[in-house]
Short mmCIF file of C-alpha atoms in Angstrom, two decimals:
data_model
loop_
_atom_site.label_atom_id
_atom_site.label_comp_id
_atom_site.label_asym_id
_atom_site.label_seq_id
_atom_site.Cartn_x
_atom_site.Cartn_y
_atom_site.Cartn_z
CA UNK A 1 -38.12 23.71 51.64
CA UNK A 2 -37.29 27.63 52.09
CA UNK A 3 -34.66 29.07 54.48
CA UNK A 4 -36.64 29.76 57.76
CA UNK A 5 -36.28 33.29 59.40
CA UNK A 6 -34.46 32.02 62.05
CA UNK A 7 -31.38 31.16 59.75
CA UNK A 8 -31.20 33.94 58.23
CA UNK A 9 -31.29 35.62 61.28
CA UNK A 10 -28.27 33.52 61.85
CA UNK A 11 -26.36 34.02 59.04
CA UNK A 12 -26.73 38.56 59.81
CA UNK A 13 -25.06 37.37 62.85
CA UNK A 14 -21.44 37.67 60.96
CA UNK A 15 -20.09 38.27 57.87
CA UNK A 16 -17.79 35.07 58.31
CA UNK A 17 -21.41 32.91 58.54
CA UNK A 18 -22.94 34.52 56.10
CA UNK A 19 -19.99 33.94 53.05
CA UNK A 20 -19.82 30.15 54.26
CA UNK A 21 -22.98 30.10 53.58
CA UNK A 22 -23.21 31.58 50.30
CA UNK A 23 -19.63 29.79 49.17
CA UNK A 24 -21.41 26.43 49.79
CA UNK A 25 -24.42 27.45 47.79
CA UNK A 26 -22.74 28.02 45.04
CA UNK A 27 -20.77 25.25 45.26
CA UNK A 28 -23.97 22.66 45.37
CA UNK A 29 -24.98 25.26 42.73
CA UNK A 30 -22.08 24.01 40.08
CA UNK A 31 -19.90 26.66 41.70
CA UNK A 32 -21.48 29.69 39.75
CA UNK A 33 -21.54 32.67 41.49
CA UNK A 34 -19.11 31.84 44.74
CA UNK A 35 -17.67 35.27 45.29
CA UNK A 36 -20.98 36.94 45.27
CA UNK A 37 -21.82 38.83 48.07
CA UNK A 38 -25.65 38.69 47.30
CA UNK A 39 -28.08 35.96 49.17
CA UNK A 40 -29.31 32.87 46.79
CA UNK A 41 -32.01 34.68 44.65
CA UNK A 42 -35.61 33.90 45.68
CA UNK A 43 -36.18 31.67 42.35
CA UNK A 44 -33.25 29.16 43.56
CA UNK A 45 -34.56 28.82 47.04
CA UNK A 46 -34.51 25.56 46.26
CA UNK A 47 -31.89 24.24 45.00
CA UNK A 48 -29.82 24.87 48.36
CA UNK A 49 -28.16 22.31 50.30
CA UNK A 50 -30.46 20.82 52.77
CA UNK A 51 -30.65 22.73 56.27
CA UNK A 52 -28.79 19.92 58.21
CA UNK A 53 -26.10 20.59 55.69
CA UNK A 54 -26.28 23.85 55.71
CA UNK A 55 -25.81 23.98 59.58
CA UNK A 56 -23.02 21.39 59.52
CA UNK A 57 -21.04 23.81 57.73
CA UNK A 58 -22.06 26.66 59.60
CA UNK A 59 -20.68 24.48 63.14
CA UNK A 60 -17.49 23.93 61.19
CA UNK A 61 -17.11 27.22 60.41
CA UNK A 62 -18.05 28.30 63.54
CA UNK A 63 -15.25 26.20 64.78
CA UNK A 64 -12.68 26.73 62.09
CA UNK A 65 -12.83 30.64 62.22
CA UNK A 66 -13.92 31.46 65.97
CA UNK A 67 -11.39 33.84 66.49
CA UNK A 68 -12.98 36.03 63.49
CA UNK A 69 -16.29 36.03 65.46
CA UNK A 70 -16.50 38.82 68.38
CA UNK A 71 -17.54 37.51 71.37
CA UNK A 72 -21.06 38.84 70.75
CA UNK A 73 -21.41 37.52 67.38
CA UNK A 74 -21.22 34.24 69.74
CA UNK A 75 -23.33 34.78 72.01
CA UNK A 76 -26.03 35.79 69.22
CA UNK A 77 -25.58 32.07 67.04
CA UNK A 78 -25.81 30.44 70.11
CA UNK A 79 -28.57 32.09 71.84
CA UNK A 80 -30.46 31.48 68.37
CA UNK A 81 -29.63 28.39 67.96
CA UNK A 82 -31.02 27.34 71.58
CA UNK A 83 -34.43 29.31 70.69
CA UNK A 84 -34.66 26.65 67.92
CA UNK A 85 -33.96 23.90 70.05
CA UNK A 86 -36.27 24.97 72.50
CA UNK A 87 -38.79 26.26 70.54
CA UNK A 88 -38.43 25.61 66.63
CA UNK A 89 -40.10 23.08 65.06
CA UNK A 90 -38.84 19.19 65.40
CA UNK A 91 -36.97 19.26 62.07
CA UNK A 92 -35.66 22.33 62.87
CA UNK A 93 -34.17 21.74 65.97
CA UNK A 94 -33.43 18.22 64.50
CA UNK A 95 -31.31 19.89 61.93
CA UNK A 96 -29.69 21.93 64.40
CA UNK A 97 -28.20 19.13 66.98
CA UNK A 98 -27.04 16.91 64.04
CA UNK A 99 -26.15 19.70 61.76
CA UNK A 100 -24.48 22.68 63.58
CA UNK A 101 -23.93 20.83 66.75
CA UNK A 102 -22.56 17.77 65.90
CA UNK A 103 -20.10 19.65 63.57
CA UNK A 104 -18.99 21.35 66.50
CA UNK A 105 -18.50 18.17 68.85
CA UNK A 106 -16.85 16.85 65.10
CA UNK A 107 -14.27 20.02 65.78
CA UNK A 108 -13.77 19.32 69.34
CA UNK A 109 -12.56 15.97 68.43
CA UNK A 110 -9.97 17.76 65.97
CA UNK A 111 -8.61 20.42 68.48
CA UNK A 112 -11.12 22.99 68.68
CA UNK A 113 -11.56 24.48 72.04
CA UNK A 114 -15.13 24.00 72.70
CA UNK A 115 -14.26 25.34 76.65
CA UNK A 116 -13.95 28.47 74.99
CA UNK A 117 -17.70 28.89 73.71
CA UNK A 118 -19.12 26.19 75.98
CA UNK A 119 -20.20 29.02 78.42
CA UNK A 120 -22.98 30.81 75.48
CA UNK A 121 -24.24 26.79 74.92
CA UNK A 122 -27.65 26.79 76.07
CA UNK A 123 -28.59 24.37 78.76
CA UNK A 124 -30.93 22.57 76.03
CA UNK A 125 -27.80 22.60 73.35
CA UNK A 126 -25.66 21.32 76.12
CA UNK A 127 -28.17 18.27 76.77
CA UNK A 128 -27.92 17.17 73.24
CA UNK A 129 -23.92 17.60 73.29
CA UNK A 130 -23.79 15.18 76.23
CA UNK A 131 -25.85 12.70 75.70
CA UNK A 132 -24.12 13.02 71.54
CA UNK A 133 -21.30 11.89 73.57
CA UNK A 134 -22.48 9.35 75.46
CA UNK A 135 -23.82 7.92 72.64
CA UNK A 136 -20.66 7.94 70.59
CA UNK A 137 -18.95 6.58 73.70
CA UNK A 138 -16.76 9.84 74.61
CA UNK A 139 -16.65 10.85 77.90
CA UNK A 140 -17.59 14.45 78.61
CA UNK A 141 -14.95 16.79 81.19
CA UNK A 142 -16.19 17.85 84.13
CA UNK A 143 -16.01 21.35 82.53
CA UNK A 144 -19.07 19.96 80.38
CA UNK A 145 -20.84 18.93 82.73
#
């Protein structure tokens, strides 16, 4: 399947996104190619990770290197990301809450301070991260809620 728009709309959000990205390319790749700061050629569209994947490192990023990301660059991943929950396509916004989302909550768990981005969550995002939680058995803070 190819990259849709919308990601790559995502990934011209930040430099940060956009070398995860290509690092873990060329890593499923056989690691050729990891320092390159050109996007997978056309031809080897597909032989990328799969999108959920793709995402899941993009949340853990996201997580892992916040404080490289302007507070703009936040609001923009997050305001796309809840136009493809809202209005993508079911595998897209599928791929979304367990990829990107999920690795996020994943962070949370490990010390990241979600309080500090939970404000550009979009009420549809937010939704999934609750009821991810009550799911998994974790209560949600108030602050969440």
């Amino acid at each position: 399947m190819s990259t849709p728009d919308w990601f790559r709309e995502l990934l011209e959000v930040s430099d940060v996104l956009a070398a995860e990205d290509r690092a873990r390319i060329a890593a499923w790749q056989g690691g050729s190619g990891a320092d390159s700061d050109e996007p997978p050629a056309e031809e080897a569209e597909e032989d990328v990770p799969p999108l959920t994947v793709r995402l899941g490192d993009l949340g853990t990023v996201t997580a892992e290197r916040s404080a490289e990301l302007t507070s703009e660059q936040t609001r923009q991943v997050f305001r796309i990301l809840e136009e493809v929950m809202t209005s993508g396509s079911e595998y897209d916004s599928t791929a979304v809450a367990t990829g990107f989302f999920e690795a996020l909550l994943n962070a949370w768990d490990r010390g990241f301070d979600l309080r500090a981005v939970w404000d550009d969550v979009g009420p549809e995002s937010r939704a999934y991260c609750l009821a991810w939680n009550k799911f998994g058995g974790v209560e949600s803070p108030a602050w969440m809620r």
